GROMACS .gro file of C-alpha atoms in nm:
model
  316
    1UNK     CA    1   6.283   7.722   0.413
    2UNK     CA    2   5.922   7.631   0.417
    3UNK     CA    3   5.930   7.265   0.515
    4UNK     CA    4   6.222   7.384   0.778
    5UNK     CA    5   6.014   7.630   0.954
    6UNK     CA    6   5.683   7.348   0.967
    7UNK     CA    7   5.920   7.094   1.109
    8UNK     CA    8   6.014   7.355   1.361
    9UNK     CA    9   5.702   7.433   1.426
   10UNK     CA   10   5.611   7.073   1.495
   11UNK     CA   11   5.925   7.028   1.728
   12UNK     CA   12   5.844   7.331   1.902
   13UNK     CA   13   5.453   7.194   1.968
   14UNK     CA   14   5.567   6.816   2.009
   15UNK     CA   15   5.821   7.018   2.279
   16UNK     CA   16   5.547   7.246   2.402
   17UNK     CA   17   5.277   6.986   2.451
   18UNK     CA   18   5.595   6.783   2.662
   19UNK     CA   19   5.704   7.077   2.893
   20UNK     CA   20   5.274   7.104   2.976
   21UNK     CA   21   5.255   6.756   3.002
   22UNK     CA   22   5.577   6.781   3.253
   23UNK     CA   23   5.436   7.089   3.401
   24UNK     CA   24   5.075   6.921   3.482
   25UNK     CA   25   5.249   6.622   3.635
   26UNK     CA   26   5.427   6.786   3.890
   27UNK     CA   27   5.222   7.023   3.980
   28UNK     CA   28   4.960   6.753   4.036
   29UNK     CA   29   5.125   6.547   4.207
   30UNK     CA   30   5.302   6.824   4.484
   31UNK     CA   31   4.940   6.913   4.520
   32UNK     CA   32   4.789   6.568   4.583
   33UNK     CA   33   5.074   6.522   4.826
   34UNK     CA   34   4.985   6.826   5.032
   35UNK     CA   35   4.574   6.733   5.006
   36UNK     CA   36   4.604   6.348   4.966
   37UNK     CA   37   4.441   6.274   5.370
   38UNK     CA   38   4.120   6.484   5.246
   39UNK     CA   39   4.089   6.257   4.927
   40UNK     CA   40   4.110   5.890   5.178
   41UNK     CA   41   3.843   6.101   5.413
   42UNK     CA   42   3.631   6.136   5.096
   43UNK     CA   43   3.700   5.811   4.956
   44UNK     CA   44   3.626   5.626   5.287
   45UNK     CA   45   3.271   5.845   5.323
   46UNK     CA   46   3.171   5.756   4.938
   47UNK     CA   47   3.261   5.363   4.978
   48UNK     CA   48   3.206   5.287   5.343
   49UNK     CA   49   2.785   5.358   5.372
   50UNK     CA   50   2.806   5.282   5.754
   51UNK     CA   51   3.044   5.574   5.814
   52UNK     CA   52   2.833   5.850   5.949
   53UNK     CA   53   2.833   6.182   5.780
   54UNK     CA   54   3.052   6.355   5.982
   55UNK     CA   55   3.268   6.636   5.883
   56UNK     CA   56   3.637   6.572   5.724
   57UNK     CA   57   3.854   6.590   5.994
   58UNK     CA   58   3.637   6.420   6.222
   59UNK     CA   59   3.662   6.154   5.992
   60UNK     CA   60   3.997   6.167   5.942
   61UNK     CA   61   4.080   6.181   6.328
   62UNK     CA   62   3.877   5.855   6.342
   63UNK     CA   63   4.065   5.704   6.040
   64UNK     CA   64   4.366   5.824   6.244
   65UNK     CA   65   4.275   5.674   6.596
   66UNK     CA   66   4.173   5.346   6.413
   67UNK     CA   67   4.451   5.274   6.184
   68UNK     CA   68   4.750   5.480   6.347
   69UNK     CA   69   4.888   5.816   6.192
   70UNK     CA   70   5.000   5.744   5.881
   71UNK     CA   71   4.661   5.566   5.749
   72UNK     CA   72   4.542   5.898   5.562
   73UNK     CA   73   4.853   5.860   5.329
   74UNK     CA   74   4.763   5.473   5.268
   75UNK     CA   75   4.791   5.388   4.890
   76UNK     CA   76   4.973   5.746   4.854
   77UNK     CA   77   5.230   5.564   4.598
   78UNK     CA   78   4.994   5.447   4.427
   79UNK     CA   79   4.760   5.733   4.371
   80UNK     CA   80   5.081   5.919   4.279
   81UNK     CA   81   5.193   5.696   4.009
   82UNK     CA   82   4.809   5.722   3.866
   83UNK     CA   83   4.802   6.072   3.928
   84UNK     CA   84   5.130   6.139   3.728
   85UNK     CA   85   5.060   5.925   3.411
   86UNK     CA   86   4.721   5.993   3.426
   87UNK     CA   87   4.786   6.404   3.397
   88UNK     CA   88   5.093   6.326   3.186
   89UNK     CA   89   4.864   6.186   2.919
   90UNK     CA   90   4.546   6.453   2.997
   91UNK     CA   91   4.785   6.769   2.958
   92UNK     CA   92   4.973   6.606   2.665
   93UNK     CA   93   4.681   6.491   2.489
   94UNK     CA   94   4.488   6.851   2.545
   95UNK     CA   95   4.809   7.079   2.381
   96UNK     CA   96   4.912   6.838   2.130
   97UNK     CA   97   4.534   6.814   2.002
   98UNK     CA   98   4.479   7.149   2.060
   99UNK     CA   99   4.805   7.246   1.848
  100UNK     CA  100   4.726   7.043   1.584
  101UNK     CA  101   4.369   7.185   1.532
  102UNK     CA  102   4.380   7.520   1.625
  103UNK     CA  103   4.738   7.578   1.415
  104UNK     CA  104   4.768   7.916   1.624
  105UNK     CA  105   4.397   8.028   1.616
  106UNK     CA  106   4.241   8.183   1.926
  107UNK     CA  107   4.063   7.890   2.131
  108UNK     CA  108   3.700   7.908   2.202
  109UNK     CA  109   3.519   7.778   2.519
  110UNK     CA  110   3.350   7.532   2.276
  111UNK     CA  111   3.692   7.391   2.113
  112UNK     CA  112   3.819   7.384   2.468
  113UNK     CA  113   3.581   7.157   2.571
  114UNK     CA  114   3.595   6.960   2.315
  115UNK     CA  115   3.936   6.902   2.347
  116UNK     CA  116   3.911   6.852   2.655
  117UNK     CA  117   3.646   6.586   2.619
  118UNK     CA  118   3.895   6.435   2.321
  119UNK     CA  119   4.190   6.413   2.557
  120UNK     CA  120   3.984   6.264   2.834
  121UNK     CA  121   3.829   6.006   2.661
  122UNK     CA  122   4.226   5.886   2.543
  123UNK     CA  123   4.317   5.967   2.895
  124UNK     CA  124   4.047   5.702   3.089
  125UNK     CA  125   4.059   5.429   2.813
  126UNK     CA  126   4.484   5.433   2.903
  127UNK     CA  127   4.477   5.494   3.252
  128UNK     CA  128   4.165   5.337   3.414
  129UNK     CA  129   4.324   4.984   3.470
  130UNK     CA  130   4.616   5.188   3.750
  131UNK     CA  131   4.314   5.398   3.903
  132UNK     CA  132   4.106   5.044   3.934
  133UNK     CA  133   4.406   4.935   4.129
  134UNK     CA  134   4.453   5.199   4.292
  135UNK     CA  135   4.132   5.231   4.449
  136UNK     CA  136   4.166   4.902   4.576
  137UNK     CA  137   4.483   4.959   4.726
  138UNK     CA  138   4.390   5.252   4.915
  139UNK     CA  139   4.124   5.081   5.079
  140UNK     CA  140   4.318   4.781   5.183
  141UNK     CA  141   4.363   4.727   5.563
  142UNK     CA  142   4.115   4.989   5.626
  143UNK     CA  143   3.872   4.875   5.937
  144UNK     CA  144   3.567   4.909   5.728
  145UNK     CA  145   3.212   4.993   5.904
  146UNK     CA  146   3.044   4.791   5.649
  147UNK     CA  147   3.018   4.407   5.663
  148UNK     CA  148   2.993   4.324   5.288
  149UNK     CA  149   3.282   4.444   5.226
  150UNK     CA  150   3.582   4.178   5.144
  151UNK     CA  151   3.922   4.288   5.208
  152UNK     CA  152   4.177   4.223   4.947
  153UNK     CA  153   4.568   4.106   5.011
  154UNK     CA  154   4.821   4.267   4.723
  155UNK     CA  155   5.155   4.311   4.778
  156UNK     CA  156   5.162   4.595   4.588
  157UNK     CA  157   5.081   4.767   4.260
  158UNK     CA  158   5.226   4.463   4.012
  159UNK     CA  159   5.067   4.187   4.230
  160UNK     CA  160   4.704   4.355   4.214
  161UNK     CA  161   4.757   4.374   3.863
  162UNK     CA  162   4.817   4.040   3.850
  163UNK     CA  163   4.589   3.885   4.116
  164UNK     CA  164   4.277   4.094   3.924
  165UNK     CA  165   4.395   3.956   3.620
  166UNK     CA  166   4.383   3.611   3.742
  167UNK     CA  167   4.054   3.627   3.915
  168UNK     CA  168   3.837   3.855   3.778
  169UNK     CA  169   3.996   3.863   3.408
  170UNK     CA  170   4.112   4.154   3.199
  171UNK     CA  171   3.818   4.335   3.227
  172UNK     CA  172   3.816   4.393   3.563
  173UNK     CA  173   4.086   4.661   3.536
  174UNK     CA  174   3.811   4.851   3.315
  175UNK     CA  175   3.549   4.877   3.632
  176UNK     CA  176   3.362   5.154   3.617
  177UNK     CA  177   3.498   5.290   3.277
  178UNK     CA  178   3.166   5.387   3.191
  179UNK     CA  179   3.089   5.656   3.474
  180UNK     CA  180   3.471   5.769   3.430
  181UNK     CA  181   3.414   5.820   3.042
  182UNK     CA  182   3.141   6.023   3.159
  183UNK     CA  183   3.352   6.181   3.391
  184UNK     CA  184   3.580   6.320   3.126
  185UNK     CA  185   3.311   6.617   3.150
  186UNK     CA  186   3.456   6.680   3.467
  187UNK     CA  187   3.820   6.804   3.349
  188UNK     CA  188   3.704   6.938   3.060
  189UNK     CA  189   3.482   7.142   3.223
  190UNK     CA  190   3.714   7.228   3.427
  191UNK     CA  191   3.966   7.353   3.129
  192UNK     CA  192   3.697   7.482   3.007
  193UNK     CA  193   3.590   7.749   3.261
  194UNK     CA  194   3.956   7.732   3.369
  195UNK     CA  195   4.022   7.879   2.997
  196UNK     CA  196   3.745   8.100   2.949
  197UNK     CA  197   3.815   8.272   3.329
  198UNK     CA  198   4.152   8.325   3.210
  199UNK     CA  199   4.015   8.456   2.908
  200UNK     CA  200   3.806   8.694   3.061
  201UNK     CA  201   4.093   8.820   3.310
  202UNK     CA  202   4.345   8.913   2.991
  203UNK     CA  203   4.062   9.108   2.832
  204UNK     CA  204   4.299   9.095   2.547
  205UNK     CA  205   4.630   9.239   2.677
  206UNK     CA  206   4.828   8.936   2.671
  207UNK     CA  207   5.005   8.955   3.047
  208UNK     CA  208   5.076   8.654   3.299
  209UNK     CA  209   4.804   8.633   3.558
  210UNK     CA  210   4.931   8.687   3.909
  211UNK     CA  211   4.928   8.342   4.119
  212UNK     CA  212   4.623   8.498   4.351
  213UNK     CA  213   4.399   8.491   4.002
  214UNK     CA  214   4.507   8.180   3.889
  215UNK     CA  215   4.470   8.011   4.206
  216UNK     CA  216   4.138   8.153   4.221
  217UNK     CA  217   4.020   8.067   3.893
  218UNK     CA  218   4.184   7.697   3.909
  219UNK     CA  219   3.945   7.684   4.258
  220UNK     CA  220   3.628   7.791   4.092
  221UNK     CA  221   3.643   7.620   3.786
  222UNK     CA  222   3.746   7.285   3.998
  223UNK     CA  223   3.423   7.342   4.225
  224UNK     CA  224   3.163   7.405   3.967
  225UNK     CA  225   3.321   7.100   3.790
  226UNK     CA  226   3.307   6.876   4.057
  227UNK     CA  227   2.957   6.931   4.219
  228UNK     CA  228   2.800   6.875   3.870
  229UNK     CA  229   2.933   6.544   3.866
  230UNK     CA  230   2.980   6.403   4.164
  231UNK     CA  231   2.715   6.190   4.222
  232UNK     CA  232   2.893   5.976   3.923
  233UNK     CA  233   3.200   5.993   4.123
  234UNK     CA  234   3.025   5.812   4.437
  235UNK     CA  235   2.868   5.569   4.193
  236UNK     CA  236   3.240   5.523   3.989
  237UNK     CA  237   3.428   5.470   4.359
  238UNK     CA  238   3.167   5.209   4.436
  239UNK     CA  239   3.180   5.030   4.129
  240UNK     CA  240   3.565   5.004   4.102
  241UNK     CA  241   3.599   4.882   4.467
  242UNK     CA  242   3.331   4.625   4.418
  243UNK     CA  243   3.357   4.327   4.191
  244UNK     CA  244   3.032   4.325   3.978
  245UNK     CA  245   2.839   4.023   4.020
  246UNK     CA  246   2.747   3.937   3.671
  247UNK     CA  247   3.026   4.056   3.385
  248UNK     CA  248   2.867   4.343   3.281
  249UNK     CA  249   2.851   4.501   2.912
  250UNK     CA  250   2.762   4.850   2.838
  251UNK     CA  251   2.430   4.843   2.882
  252UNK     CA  252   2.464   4.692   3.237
  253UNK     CA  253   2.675   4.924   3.319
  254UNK     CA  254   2.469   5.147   3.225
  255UNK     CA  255   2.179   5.026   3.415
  256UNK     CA  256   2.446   4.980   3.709
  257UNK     CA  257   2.516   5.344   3.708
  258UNK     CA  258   2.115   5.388   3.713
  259UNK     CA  259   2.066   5.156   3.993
  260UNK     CA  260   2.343   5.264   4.217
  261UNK     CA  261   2.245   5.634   4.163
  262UNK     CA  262   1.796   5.499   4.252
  263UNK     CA  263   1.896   5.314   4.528
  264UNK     CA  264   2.164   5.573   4.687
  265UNK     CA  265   1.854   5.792   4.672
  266UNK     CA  266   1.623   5.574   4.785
  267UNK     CA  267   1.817   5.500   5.131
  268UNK     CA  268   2.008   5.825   5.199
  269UNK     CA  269   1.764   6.093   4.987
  270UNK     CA  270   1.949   6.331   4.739
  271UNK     CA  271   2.174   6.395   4.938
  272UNK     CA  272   2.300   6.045   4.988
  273UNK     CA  273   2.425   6.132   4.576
  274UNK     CA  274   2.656   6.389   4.753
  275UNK     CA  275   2.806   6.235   5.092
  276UNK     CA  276   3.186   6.342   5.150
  277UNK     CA  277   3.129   6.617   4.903
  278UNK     CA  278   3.226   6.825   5.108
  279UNK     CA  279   3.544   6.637   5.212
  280UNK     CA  280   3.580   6.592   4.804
  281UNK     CA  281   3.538   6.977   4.715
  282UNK     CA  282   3.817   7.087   4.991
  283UNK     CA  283   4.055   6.848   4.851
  284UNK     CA  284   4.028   6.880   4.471
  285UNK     CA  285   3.933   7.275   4.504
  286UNK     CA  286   4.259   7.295   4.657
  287UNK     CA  287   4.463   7.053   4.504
  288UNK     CA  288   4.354   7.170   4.134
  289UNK     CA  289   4.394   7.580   4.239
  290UNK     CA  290   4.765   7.456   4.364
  291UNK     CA  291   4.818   7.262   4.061
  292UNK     CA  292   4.703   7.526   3.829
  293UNK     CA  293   4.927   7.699   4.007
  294UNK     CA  294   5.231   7.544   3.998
  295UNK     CA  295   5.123   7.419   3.652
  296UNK     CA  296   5.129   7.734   3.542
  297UNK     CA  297   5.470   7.873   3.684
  298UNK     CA  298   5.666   7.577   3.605
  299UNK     CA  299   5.533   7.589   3.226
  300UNK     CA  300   5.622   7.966   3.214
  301UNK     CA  301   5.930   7.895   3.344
  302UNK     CA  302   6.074   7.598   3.163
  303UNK     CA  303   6.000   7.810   2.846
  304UNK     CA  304   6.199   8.105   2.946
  305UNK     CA  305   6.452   7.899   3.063
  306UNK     CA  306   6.461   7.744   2.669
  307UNK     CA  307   6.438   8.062   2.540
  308UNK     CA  308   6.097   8.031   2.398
  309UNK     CA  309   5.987   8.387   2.466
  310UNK     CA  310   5.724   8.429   2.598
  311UNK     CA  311   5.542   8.599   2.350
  312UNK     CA  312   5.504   8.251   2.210
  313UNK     CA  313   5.378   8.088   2.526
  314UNK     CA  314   5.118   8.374   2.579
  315UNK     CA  315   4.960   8.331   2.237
  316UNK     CA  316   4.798   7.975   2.384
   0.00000   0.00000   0.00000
């Protein structure tokens, strides 16, 4: 009966780490949807320097009055398809890790962020070529206030693929890996405080947090997350929409990173590090509270729906 119960219990995690995998993606992606015009107003203020810094929907009325109504969506496809693998392979990674090296333990903040770091790392190395295009993609056809700039023609996400491929080789599609391998602090800092909030709020009687506190905790732990790093997000949005001029190794990259953050300062001051911050901490403050959110209630659903009671969800 032994061996019989450990295979269960590896279905039953394999399962597990699927329905939060599931359960990520969705509510990820419902929430992007809702936010996705504050990400192009943020994305627009970090890439475009001659944009003044003007408050999101001021931006956004101008992105609207320029490019018709429908330009905040541009690249929404895109970003979606990103956005889904990308969270299907950060939430799988984090519980099937977590499963496998915990084996039913209590989690610590420090294991959480570990793991979190761990399922990152996996997470940018697969998914950084689809963000690369991405990024691109969302920025094509915009009316940019910046004169360096060269627009790009792809027909879509294959052809970019391709077209990078053929002109900038492989590598290309791993732009900016560096800054978004130290970005992985970002989400699992996020988990991290996300976690330890959650922690805090059980106080040890296992019950299900209302929506208020998770949506709550999902928004604080996004916002401390995010203003810690997101000067490397201005510098990673730059250096995936730009071709570097020379092909750069890791210590380029490295001094890249250093450059781009000196010089931001030197022109625009500190705060130059934090333009469309802002614009950036509206969206992903609310996109990640709704996603916790509906991350949350669709996990906790799915498993009483299987029959997994919930006494066995709780425990994680």
């Amino acid at each position: 009966g032994y061996l019989h119960a450990v295979k269960m219990t590896s279905e039953v995690f394999s399962y597990e780490s699927l329905v939060h995998a599931v359960a990520g993606a969705v509510g990820s992606v419902t929430a992007m949807t809702v936010f996705f015009p504050l990400d192009t107003a943020r994305l627009r203020l970090q890439v475009d320097e001659n944009r003044k810094a003007k408050s999101t929907p001021a931006v956004l009325t101008d992105i609207i009055r320029e490019e018709g109504l429908l330009a905040p969506y541009r690249g929404w496809f895109p970003v979606i398809c990103s956005l889904c693998c990308s969270n299907f392979v950060y939430f799988y990674c984090f519980h099937c890790i977590k499963a496998s090296w915990l084996k039913g333990k209590p989690s610590t903040p420090s294991t959480d962020l570990v793991i979190g770091i761990a399922a990152g790392i996996v997470n940018v190395l697969v998914t950084t070529p689809m963000w690369v295009v991405n990024t691109r993609l969302k920025l094509q056809g915009s009316k940019f206030h910046n004169a360096d700039i060269r627009p790009t023609n792809y027909t879509g996400i294959l052809d970019a693929f391709v077209q990078i491929i053929r002109r900038e080789g492989v590598g290309a599609l791993w732009n900016g890996t560096f800054p978004s391998l130290l970005l992985v602090l970002n989400p699992a800092m996020q988990f991290m405080i996300y976690e330890g909030l959650k922690r805090q709020l059980r106080r040890g009687s296992p019950r299900e947090l209302s929506s208020l506190e998770v949506f709550v905790i999902g928004a604080i732990a996004k916002a401390v997350a995010t203003a810690v790093t997101y000067p490397l997000q201005t510098i990673q949005s730059i250096l995936r929409f730009n071709k570097p001029a020379e092909k750069s190794k890791l210590a380029s990259s490295l001094w890249a990173v250093k450059s781009l953050l000196v010089s931001r300062v030197r022109k625009y001051g500190m705060l130059g590090l934090f333009k469309g911050l802002e614009a950036k901490l509206l969206q992903t403050v609310l996109t990640a509270a709704l996603m916790f959110l509906l991350y949350e209630k669709i996990a906790s659903c799915t498993f009483k729906v299987m029959g997994l009671s919930s006494s066995h969800y709780k425990k994680h």
